[in-house]
XYZ file of N, CA and C in Angstrom:
798
model
N 77.989 107.911 144.051
C 77.381 107.958 142.716
C 78.278 108.765 141.800
N 78.616 108.213 140.678
C 79.551 108.864 139.775
C 78.931 110.110 139.169
N 79.771 111.152 139.008
C 79.305 112.398 138.387
C 79.640 112.454 136.911
N 80.205 111.341 136.368
C 80.486 111.307 134.940
C 81.883 111.784 134.632
N 82.236 111.803 133.356
C 83.564 112.206 132.930
C 83.616 113.692 132.655
N 84.844 114.190 132.430
C 84.995 115.610 132.132
C 84.479 115.910 130.741
N 84.052 117.151 130.536
C 83.488 117.589 129.270
C 84.444 118.577 128.620
N 85.171 118.126 127.589
C 86.065 119.028 126.891
C 87.091 119.666 127.795
N 87.577 118.944 128.800
C 88.563 119.483 129.719
C 87.955 120.148 130.934
N 86.657 120.469 130.895
C 85.984 121.070 132.053
C 85.550 119.969 133.008
N 85.543 120.247 134.314
C 85.076 119.227 135.256
C 83.610 118.892 135.008
N 83.295 117.604 135.074
C 81.906 117.179 134.894
C 81.077 117.650 136.080
N 79.841 118.098 135.847
C 79.011 118.572 136.962
C 78.614 117.437 137.886
N 78.662 117.704 139.176
C 78.285 116.726 140.186
C 76.780 116.784 140.412
N 76.080 115.642 140.466
C 74.637 115.668 140.712
C 74.316 116.226 142.093
N 73.299 117.058 142.162
C 72.917 117.707 143.412
C 71.415 117.938 143.424
N 70.896 118.247 144.602
C 69.467 118.528 144.756
C 69.290 119.670 145.737
N 68.282 120.485 145.502
C 68.007 121.609 146.388
C 66.496 121.760 146.536
N 66.076 122.354 147.644
C 64.648 122.472 147.944
C 64.263 123.936 148.141
N 63.285 124.367 147.377
C 62.695 125.696 147.545
C 61.640 125.536 148.633
N 62.030 125.839 149.869
C 61.156 125.611 151.018
C 60.267 126.834 151.226
N 58.954 126.613 151.257
C 57.975 127.695 151.314
C 57.085 127.558 152.536
N 56.578 128.688 153.009
C 55.601 128.674 154.089
C 54.565 129.765 153.834
N 53.384 129.570 154.402
C 52.322 130.560 154.266
C 52.658 131.812 155.071
N 52.356 132.973 154.495
C 52.551 134.245 155.185
C 51.383 135.151 154.818
N 50.399 135.258 155.735
C 49.198 136.020 155.423
C 48.467 135.398 154.248
N 48.171 136.198 153.236
C 47.527 135.690 152.030
C 48.549 135.180 151.019
N 49.827 135.384 151.297
C 50.870 134.999 150.357
C 51.767 133.911 150.908
N 53.056 134.042 150.643
C 54.006 133.018 151.071
C 55.389 133.627 151.220
N 56.257 132.869 151.856
C 57.658 133.243 152.006
C 58.526 132.060 151.614
N 59.753 132.366 151.182
C 60.716 131.347 150.805
C 61.929 131.447 151.719
N 62.534 130.306 152.021
C 63.702 130.273 152.898
C 64.967 130.362 152.066
N 65.813 131.348 152.386
C 67.110 131.499 151.740
C 68.200 131.511 152.810
N 69.338 130.916 152.484
C 70.453 130.795 153.413
C 71.677 131.477 152.802
N 72.400 132.256 153.614
C 73.613 132.923 153.126
C 74.834 132.056 153.412
N 75.511 131.641 152.362
C 76.677 130.787 152.509
C 77.838 131.549 153.146
N 78.571 130.890 154.028
C 79.708 131.537 154.682
C 80.743 131.889 153.619
N 81.508 132.939 153.886
C 82.426 133.460 152.881
C 83.656 132.591 152.677
N 83.825 131.583 153.521
C 84.960 130.676 153.357
C 84.650 129.516 152.410
N 83.402 129.417 151.941
C 83.011 128.319 151.068
C 83.701 128.446 149.712
N 84.055 127.283 149.128
C 84.723 127.295 147.834
C 83.791 127.596 146.683
N 82.483 127.352 146.871
C 81.508 127.605 145.814
C 80.495 128.637 146.292
N 80.316 129.704 145.521
C 79.336 130.762 145.802
C 79.441 131.316 147.218
N 80.627 131.741 147.658
C 80.736 132.308 149.011
C 79.918 133.586 149.149
N 79.197 133.723 150.264
C 78.408 134.918 150.530
C 77.097 134.993 149.779
N 76.784 134.001 148.950
C 75.556 134.035 148.166
C 74.394 133.434 148.949
N 73.198 133.940 148.684
C 71.981 133.359 149.250
C 71.544 132.191 148.372
N 71.241 131.077 149.003
C 70.887 129.850 148.281
C 69.715 129.168 148.980
N 69.128 128.203 148.299
C 68.163 127.313 148.930
C 68.926 126.180 149.621
N 68.353 125.556 150.645
C 69.030 124.405 151.241
C 69.191 123.286 150.220
N 70.329 122.632 150.272
C 70.589 121.551 149.333
C 72.066 121.228 149.273
N 72.420 120.271 148.425
C 73.807 119.880 148.300
C 73.975 118.685 147.389
N 75.181 118.175 147.358
C 75.519 117.088 146.464
C 74.907 115.766 146.873
N 74.703 114.913 145.870
C 74.200 113.565 146.098
C 75.297 112.711 146.706
N 74.942 111.929 147.724
C 75.857 110.997 148.369
C 75.585 109.589 147.829
N 76.619 108.747 147.839
C 76.465 107.378 147.337
C 75.271 106.667 147.992
N 75.092 106.857 149.307
C 74.053 106.129 150.029
C 72.657 106.645 149.750
N 72.542 107.800 149.077
C 71.218 108.330 148.757
C 70.455 107.431 147.789
N 71.169 106.575 147.064
C 70.510 105.692 146.102
C 70.083 104.358 146.711
N 70.288 104.186 148.021
C 69.972 102.911 148.668
C 68.489 102.569 148.500
N 68.217 101.314 148.164
C 66.843 100.912 147.892
C 66.025 100.588 149.121
N 66.648 100.621 150.322
C 65.908 100.254 151.537
C 65.372 101.463 152.293
N 65.461 102.640 151.707
C 64.953 103.846 152.368
C 63.438 103.781 152.465
N 62.841 103.924 153.672
C 61.377 103.929 153.790
C 60.788 105.142 153.072
N 59.728 104.935 152.303
C 59.329 105.924 151.289
C 57.834 105.819 151.034
N 57.155 106.959 150.926
C 55.777 106.989 150.443
C 55.673 108.026 149.337
N 54.508 108.054 148.683
C 54.317 108.992 147.585
C 54.754 108.381 146.269
N 54.953 109.219 145.236
C 55.389 108.698 143.939
C 56.627 107.814 144.086
N 56.644 106.718 143.359
C 57.743 105.769 143.445
C 58.987 106.313 142.752
N 60.155 105.729 143.026
C 61.353 106.137 142.283
C 61.170 106.017 140.773
N 60.405 105.012 140.326
C 60.147 104.876 138.891
C 59.353 106.072 138.361
N 58.359 106.516 139.136
C 57.584 107.690 138.717
C 58.442 108.945 138.723
N 59.285 109.089 139.743
C 60.172 110.245 139.803
C 61.167 110.223 138.638
N 61.629 109.038 138.255
C 62.564 108.939 137.137
C 61.949 109.514 135.861
N 60.674 109.219 135.640
C 59.989 109.738 134.450
C 59.863 111.263 134.510
N 59.582 111.794 135.679
C 59.415 113.245 135.839
C 60.754 113.971 135.690
N 61.807 113.419 136.304
C 63.103 114.087 136.343
C 63.952 113.818 135.111
N 63.582 112.809 134.321
C 64.343 112.500 133.122
C 65.645 111.781 133.390
N 65.663 110.919 134.407
C 66.868 110.185 134.785
C 66.499 108.719 135.010
N 67.524 107.884 135.268
C 67.224 106.495 135.572
C 66.735 106.368 137.013
N 66.255 105.186 137.382
C 65.623 105.001 138.688
C 66.595 105.216 139.855
N 67.807 104.649 139.821
C 68.728 104.911 140.945
C 69.026 106.393 141.125
N 69.203 107.119 140.014
C 69.480 108.556 140.131
C 68.268 109.293 140.682
N 67.076 108.913 140.261
C 65.862 109.562 140.774
C 65.728 109.351 142.272
N 65.930 108.109 142.720
C 65.861 107.821 144.151
C 66.894 108.650 144.913
N 68.095 108.732 144.371
C 69.167 109.471 145.040
C 68.861 110.967 145.106
N 68.300 111.527 144.057
C 68.004 112.965 144.043
C 66.920 113.323 145.055
N 65.865 112.526 145.114
C 64.795 112.796 146.078
C 65.325 112.654 147.502
N 66.100 111.604 147.750
C 66.670 111.401 149.083
C 67.605 112.545 149.441
N 68.480 112.946 148.508
C 69.427 114.024 148.778
C 68.704 115.327 149.095
N 67.604 115.597 148.374
C 66.843 116.823 148.622
C 66.331 116.863 150.056
N 65.761 115.747 150.516
C 65.191 115.698 151.869
C 66.299 115.670 152.920
N 67.322 114.868 152.692
C 68.423 114.751 153.656
C 69.145 116.088 153.829
N 69.503 116.732 152.722
C 70.240 117.990 152.806
C 69.407 119.091 153.470
N 68.103 119.099 153.204
C 67.251 120.098 153.844
C 67.252 119.910 155.356
N 67.199 118.661 155.804
C 67.245 118.400 157.237
C 68.603 118.775 157.818
N 69.674 118.420 157.138
C 71.010 118.735 157.637
C 71.213 120.240 157.788
N 70.691 121.023 156.856
C 71.002 122.443 156.812
C 69.984 123.327 157.516
N 68.763 122.820 157.756
C 67.739 123.666 158.364
C 67.028 123.014 159.552
N 67.192 121.702 159.748
C 66.448 120.995 160.780
C 65.027 120.650 160.377
N 64.629 121.009 159.152
C 63.287 120.695 158.648
C 63.328 119.319 157.995
N 62.415 118.441 158.408
C 62.409 117.064 157.918
C 61.130 116.786 157.137
N 61.284 116.496 155.853
C 60.145 116.182 154.984
C 59.852 114.688 155.076
N 59.473 114.277 156.270
C 59.174 112.878 156.561
C 58.083 112.831 157.614
N 57.471 111.666 157.761
C 56.418 111.516 158.756
C 56.059 110.059 158.918
N 54.968 109.819 159.638
C 54.495 108.463 159.790
C 53.821 107.994 158.523
N 53.933 106.717 158.164
C 53.304 106.230 156.938
C 51.791 106.395 156.973
N 51.261 107.079 155.967
C 49.815 107.245 155.853
C 49.213 108.233 156.817
N 50.041 109.049 157.491
C 49.501 109.991 158.478
C 50.043 111.378 158.227
N 49.184 112.285 157.758
C 49.591 113.675 157.570
C 49.516 114.458 158.878
N 48.935 113.865 159.903
C 48.712 114.596 161.134
C 49.883 114.582 162.095
N 50.923 113.773 161.816
C 52.044 113.675 162.730
C 52.893 114.929 162.664
N 53.107 115.559 163.821
C 53.960 116.745 163.899
C 55.283 116.337 164.536
N 56.376 116.557 163.832
C 57.688 116.170 164.325
C 58.379 117.338 165.001
N 58.993 117.074 166.136
C 59.848 118.046 166.800
C 61.282 117.553 166.639
N 62.021 118.176 165.733
C 63.384 117.722 165.442
C 64.430 118.541 166.195
N 64.022 119.182 167.291
C 64.964 120.043 168.029
C 65.587 119.342 169.230
N 65.227 118.086 169.486
C 65.761 117.404 170.669
C 67.240 117.062 170.478
N 67.901 116.709 171.588
C 69.316 116.346 171.527
C 69.527 115.100 170.666
N 68.581 114.150 170.742
C 68.724 112.929 169.948
C 68.639 113.234 168.453
N 67.683 114.078 168.067
C 67.586 114.474 166.670
C 68.840 115.232 166.233
N 69.366 116.060 167.119
C 70.556 116.827 166.758
C 71.758 115.899 166.556
N 71.862 114.854 167.371
C 72.943 113.887 167.162
C 72.796 113.209 165.799
N 71.559 112.897 165.429
C 71.335 112.285 164.121
C 71.675 113.254 162.987
N 71.300 114.511 163.150
C 71.595 115.501 162.108
C 73.102 115.624 161.904
N 73.830 115.704 162.997
C 75.288 115.808 162.896
C 75.892 114.519 162.353
N 75.280 113.377 162.693
C 75.749 112.105 162.172
C 75.565 111.990 160.665
N 74.492 112.584 160.151
C 74.298 112.607 158.707
C 75.350 113.474 158.033
N 75.688 114.586 158.660
C 76.672 115.497 158.084
C 78.051 114.846 158.007
N 78.446 114.152 159.093
C 79.775 113.520 159.064
C 79.733 112.113 158.477
N 78.547 111.696 157.993
C 78.337 110.414 157.322
C 78.554 109.208 158.229
N 78.478 109.409 159.543
C 78.551 108.277 160.464
C 77.204 107.574 160.586
N 76.118 108.207 160.097
C 74.788 107.618 160.101
C 74.176 107.769 158.722
N 73.349 106.803 158.359
C 72.659 106.881 157.076
C 71.259 107.423 157.278
N 70.697 107.986 156.219
C 69.351 108.529 156.307
C 68.338 107.409 156.531
N 68.593 106.255 155.917
C 67.715 105.095 156.132
C 67.681 104.727 157.610
N 68.833 104.698 158.247
C 68.910 104.369 159.676
C 68.134 105.376 160.516
N 68.323 106.660 160.227
C 67.695 107.716 161.020
C 66.167 107.618 160.947
N 65.625 107.386 159.762
C 64.175 107.299 159.610
C 63.629 105.976 160.141
N 64.285 104.865 159.807
C 63.771 103.546 160.170
C 63.699 103.357 161.673
N 64.667 103.878 162.395
C 64.696 103.719 163.843
C 63.468 104.336 164.493
N 62.887 105.341 163.858
C 61.721 106.028 164.424
C 60.411 105.624 163.746
N 60.471 104.697 162.820
C 59.262 104.294 162.120
C 58.736 105.376 161.191
N 59.625 106.202 160.649
C 59.229 107.294 159.770
C 59.519 106.939 158.322
N 58.881 107.664 157.416
C 59.100 107.463 155.988
C 59.357 108.802 155.317
N 60.193 108.794 154.293
C 60.369 109.972 153.453
C 59.073 110.204 152.695
N 58.540 111.421 152.756
C 57.258 111.719 152.113
C 57.531 112.378 150.755
N 57.751 111.556 149.743
C 58.098 112.121 148.438
C 56.939 112.909 147.835
N 55.713 112.657 148.318
C 54.558 113.413 147.820
C 54.581 114.877 148.280
N 55.450 115.194 149.225
C 55.571 116.574 149.679
C 56.517 117.389 148.806
N 57.158 116.736 147.859
C 58.083 117.417 146.951
C 57.425 117.649 145.602
N 57.827 118.730 144.948
C 57.328 119.057 143.611
C 58.527 119.366 142.744
N 58.746 118.596 141.674
C 59.866 118.874 140.765
C 59.681 120.253 140.142
N 60.746 121.060 140.173
C 60.609 122.436 139.692
C 61.486 122.745 138.490
N 62.791 122.431 138.543
C 63.683 122.769 137.434
C 65.002 122.026 137.582
N 65.860 122.205 136.586
C 67.189 121.598 136.601
C 68.184 122.588 136.002
N 69.231 122.890 136.756
C 70.241 123.863 136.325
C 71.629 123.222 136.368
N 72.442 123.527 135.359
C 73.810 123.028 135.288
C 74.771 124.208 135.328
N 75.762 124.137 136.205
C 76.778 125.189 136.306
C 77.501 125.331 134.961
N 77.696 126.561 134.485
C 78.335 126.748 133.169
C 79.741 126.152 133.107
N 80.131 125.735 131.912
C 81.512 125.323 131.679
C 82.412 126.525 131.925
N 83.542 126.282 132.548
C 84.451 127.364 132.895
C 84.577 127.541 134.390
N 83.556 127.105 135.127
C 83.616 127.157 136.579
C 84.434 125.975 137.106
N 85.187 126.208 138.178
C 86.019 125.149 138.746
C 85.167 124.072 139.414
N 84.056 124.490 140.030
C 83.148 123.541 140.665
C 81.817 123.607 139.932
N 81.394 122.468 139.421
C 80.177 122.441 138.624
C 79.187 121.456 139.217
N 77.901 121.822 139.167
C 76.840 120.985 139.708
C 75.712 120.864 138.690
N 75.131 119.693 138.635
C 73.919 119.433 137.862
C 72.822 119.277 138.907
N 72.058 120.351 139.118
C 71.182 120.445 140.282
C 69.714 120.400 139.891
N 69.004 119.477 140.512
C 67.549 119.400 140.365
C 66.898 120.185 141.513
N 65.986 121.084 141.168
C 65.288 121.920 142.145
C 63.911 121.318 142.427
N 63.568 121.260 143.714
C 62.256 120.792 144.155
C 61.613 121.901 144.985
N 60.301 122.009 144.928
C 59.559 122.914 145.807
C 58.864 122.080 146.876
N 58.791 122.608 148.099
C 58.116 121.910 149.194
C 57.626 122.938 150.198
N 56.538 122.584 150.889
C 56.003 123.460 151.921
C 56.523 123.027 153.283
N 56.751 123.988 154.148
C 57.196 123.697 155.507
C 56.156 122.819 156.195
N 56.551 121.623 156.661
C 55.571 120.735 157.298
C 54.944 121.367 158.540
N 53.694 121.035 158.777
C 52.958 121.595 159.903
C 53.691 121.322 161.218
N 53.847 122.366 162.021
C 54.454 122.230 163.333
C 55.965 122.286 163.357
N 56.610 122.286 162.200
C 58.073 122.342 162.176
C 58.555 123.777 161.984
N 59.759 124.039 162.470
C 60.387 125.340 162.339
C 61.788 125.155 161.769
N 62.194 126.079 160.905
C 63.578 126.052 160.432
C 64.478 126.608 161.526
N 65.719 126.157 161.531
C 66.667 126.584 162.563
C 67.966 127.063 161.924
N 68.620 128.035 162.572
C 69.981 128.412 162.210
C 70.900 127.399 162.862
N 71.407 126.456 162.083
C 72.223 125.391 162.665
C 73.695 125.507 162.276
N 74.080 126.643 161.664
C 75.487 126.867 161.386
C 76.006 125.985 160.270
N 77.321 125.867 160.198
C 77.937 125.046 159.162
C 78.197 125.845 157.909
N 77.498 125.503 156.830
C 77.750 126.143 155.549
C 77.088 127.517 155.432
N 76.139 127.841 156.296
C 75.429 129.116 156.224
C 75.609 129.894 157.528
N 75.694 131.224 157.407
C 75.801 132.048 158.608
C 74.539 132.861 158.864
N 73.519 132.703 157.993
C 72.266 133.434 158.169
C 71.171 132.744 157.366
N 69.987 132.621 157.946
C 68.825 132.157 157.189
C 67.764 133.251 157.236
N 67.004 133.357 156.164
C 66.027 134.437 156.063
C 64.791 133.967 155.308
N 63.620 134.148 155.920
C 62.354 133.944 155.234
C 61.965 135.272 154.588
N 61.620 135.239 153.299
C 61.320 136.468 152.582
C 60.267 136.197 151.514
N 59.421 137.198 151.254
C 58.461 137.123 150.161
C 59.250 136.982 148.861
N 59.026 135.919 148.073
C 59.813 135.750 146.843
C 59.668 136.913 145.865
N 58.566 137.665 145.965
C 58.369 138.813 145.081
C 59.320 139.962 145.412
N 59.953 139.932 146.583
C 60.874 140.993 146.991
C 62.331 140.650 146.689
N 62.580 139.429 146.279
C 63.967 138.966 146.134
C 64.705 139.714 145.032
N 64.076 139.932 143.883
C 64.788 140.578 142.774
C 65.254 141.984 143.149
N 64.407 142.742 143.865
C 64.824 144.087 144.278
C 65.977 144.023 145.276
N 65.900 143.086 146.231
C 66.988 142.937 147.189
C 68.293 142.589 146.479
N 68.195 141.730 145.453
C 69.385 141.367 144.668
C 69.906 142.568 143.893
N 69.021 143.297 143.213
C 69.450 144.410 142.365
C 70.084 145.532 143.179
N 69.686 145.667 144.440
C 70.272 146.689 145.315
C 71.523 146.198 146.031
N 71.930 144.965 145.749
C 73.158 144.442 146.320
C 73.034 143.926 147.732
N 71.803 143.807 148.220
C 71.612 143.365 149.607
C 71.539 141.842 149.742
N 71.242 141.163 148.635
C 71.157 139.706 148.678
C 71.828 139.126 147.434
N 73.152 139.003 147.440
C 73.821 138.394 146.284
C 73.385 136.953 146.108
N 73.188 136.541 144.869
C 72.801 135.150 144.603
C 73.098 134.818 143.155
N 73.184 133.529 142.863
C 73.443 133.055 141.517
C 72.143 133.016 140.708
N 72.260 133.014 139.367
C 71.062 133.080 138.527
C 69.980 132.051 138.838
N 70.310 130.779 139.092
C 69.217 129.823 139.346
C 68.336 130.213 140.531
N 68.960 130.744 141.586
C 68.195 131.153 142.766
C 67.302 132.338 142.436
N 67.868 133.322 141.747
C 67.116 134.518 141.395
C 65.945 134.193 140.473
N 66.205 133.407 139.432
C 65.150 133.051 138.479
C 64.056 132.242 139.174
N 64.462 131.286 140.008
C 63.484 130.438 140.684
C 62.586 131.241 141.611
N 63.167 132.176 142.357
C 62.345 133.024 143.234
C 61.325 133.801 142.411
N 61.735 134.297 141.236
C 60.798 135.011 140.380
C 59.686 134.116 139.878
N 60.017 132.883 139.519
C 58.998 131.940 139.047
C 57.999 131.608 140.150
N 58.520 131.375 141.353
C 57.647 131.073 142.477
C 56.743 132.269 142.785
N 57.313 133.481 142.745
C 56.529 134.681 143.022
C 55.363 134.821 142.054
N 55.575 134.453 140.799
C 54.507 134.548 139.798
C 53.333 133.636 140.119
N 53.584 132.585 140.901
C 52.502 131.659 141.283
C 51.558 132.287 142.301
N 52.045 133.283 143.054
C 51.199 134.043 143.961
C 50.947 133.414 145.317
N 50.608 132.134 145.348
C 50.240 131.462 146.592
C 50.839 130.060 146.610
N 50.744 129.421 147.770
C 51.191 128.035 147.862
C 50.372 127.141 146.941
N 49.071 127.412 146.861
C 48.222 126.635 145.951
C 48.668 126.831 144.505
N 49.082 128.040 144.177
C 49.578 128.310 142.834
C 50.849 127.544 142.532
N 51.733 127.423 143.515
C 52.954 126.640 143.340
C 52.607 125.178 143.128
N 51.654 124.673 143.932
C 51.279 123.264 143.814
C 50.696 122.937 142.447
N 49.999 123.875 141.848
C 49.315 123.605 140.578
C 50.126 124.021 139.361
N 51.290 124.626 139.560
C 52.096 125.097 138.427
C 52.545 123.924 137.560
N 52.500 124.107 136.252
C 52.955 123.073 135.324
C 54.429 123.313 135.017
N 55.250 122.306 135.277
C 56.691 122.441 135.117
C 57.237 121.346 134.202
N 58.038 121.731 133.235
C 58.763 120.782 132.396
C 60.224 120.803 132.843
N 60.751 119.646 133.209
C 62.110 119.583 133.744
C 63.086 119.337 132.594
N 63.721 120.409 132.152
C 64.744 120.329 131.105
C 66.009 121.004 131.631
N 67.154 120.520 131.193
C 68.419 121.063 131.684
C 68.629 122.487 131.175
N 68.958 123.381 132.099
C 69.252 124.782 131.776
C 70.712 125.038 132.136
N 71.510 125.428 131.148
C 72.913 125.750 131.403
C 73.171 127.184 130.957
N 73.333 128.113 131.906
C 73.565 129.513 131.536
C 74.837 129.661 130.696
N 74.899 130.747 129.963
C 76.045 131.037 129.104
C 76.857 132.177 129.704
N 78.162 132.021 129.705
C 79.065 133.058 130.202
C 79.671 133.791 129.014
N 79.536 135.124 129.003
C 80.090 135.942 127.912
C 80.887 137.097 128.502
N 81.784 137.651 127.681
C 82.523 138.849 128.053
C 81.807 140.050 127.441
N 81.380 140.985 128.287
C 80.690 142.201 127.839
C 81.420 143.405 128.423
N 81.938 144.285 127.554
C 82.680 145.473 127.990
C 83.807 145.093 128.946
N 84.477 144.002 128.618
C 85.632 143.600 129.400
C 85.312 142.881 130.701
N 84.016 142.604 130.960
C 83.628 141.919 132.189
C 82.870 140.642 131.859
N 83.070 139.640 132.712
C 82.326 138.399 132.550
C 80.901 138.577 133.053
N 79.944 138.100 132.245
C 78.552 138.143 132.670
C 77.912 136.800 132.349
N 76.948 136.423 133.180
C 76.207 135.188 132.976
C 74.835 135.541 132.409
N 74.478 134.891 131.316
C 73.169 135.106 130.706
C 72.332 133.849 130.919
N 71.235 134.022 131.624
C 70.355 132.908 131.958
C 69.008 133.123 131.276
N 68.140 132.106 131.307
C 66.806 132.266 130.700
C 66.014 133.395 131.371
N 64.935 133.791 130.711
C 64.028 134.829 131.229
C 64.694 136.203 131.296
N 65.763 136.408 130.522
C 66.359 137.734 130.440
C 67.245 138.129 131.591
N 67.625 137.198 132.446
C 68.484 137.530 133.572
C 69.914 137.700 133.080
N 70.503 138.847 133.392
C 71.889 139.162 133.034
C 72.630 139.373 134.353
N 73.550 138.486 134.670
C 74.146 138.446 135.996
C 75.642 138.758 135.927
N 76.124 139.867 136.535
C 77.555 140.170 136.515
C 78.318 139.270 137.487
N 79.419 138.711 137.030
C 80.260 137.926 137.908
C 81.167 138.842 138.713
N 81.516 138.452 139.950
C 82.423 139.262 140.749
C 83.757 139.440 140.049
N 84.379 140.596 140.243
C 85.689 140.863 139.641
C 86.749 139.995 140.298
């Protein structure tokens, strides 16, 4: 899927999708964050949500699917139908690749509990990563469907102009499916951590959890919802947010919505 042309000499942002994966914790909730390995070209060492770039095959029309249709998602996300289908697929596929959590199930059955820890599932996960297998193939072979009703559109962030690698990323919220567990599966992350989203800003401010503005702002928004039910009922308008980079006292800083002022590494 094309990411478009360059903008004023800056690289055009590549379409991407990420999932704010949540689980119940007592009366509240926790969010899953992954620390990117320091060898990564984009945001090394930063805590992020699972996700990644859209693949050409994510727009395939034969993907088994329930919940809101690609046409309905297109209206919510503000994109055309092929892009909407690709973004939803990429969100679910990347979450499975990076955490082993699969937002899929049997058609019309919320009661199916998937165990994705077997050797066969692991071969499929690795096959998706090296692109030797398609997501349609992986689901269809087992009679499973992508459960788009388990996703909630949350926001859209665009990497500022000036960055060498730019992404146009749609954020989705989803709850950990019943009976599934996230796994440390290596690759792009060297650590995964479930944490109360209300604690994230303090961890960031103390330097214990470096992260980019979209992650920090999103955790704060989720924390304000209080509970999983609050997240499900939150009203969200999906508009593109592109932070601004300014020089302040000789240092580059990123200014994002909601008053977030983020210092860039020297």
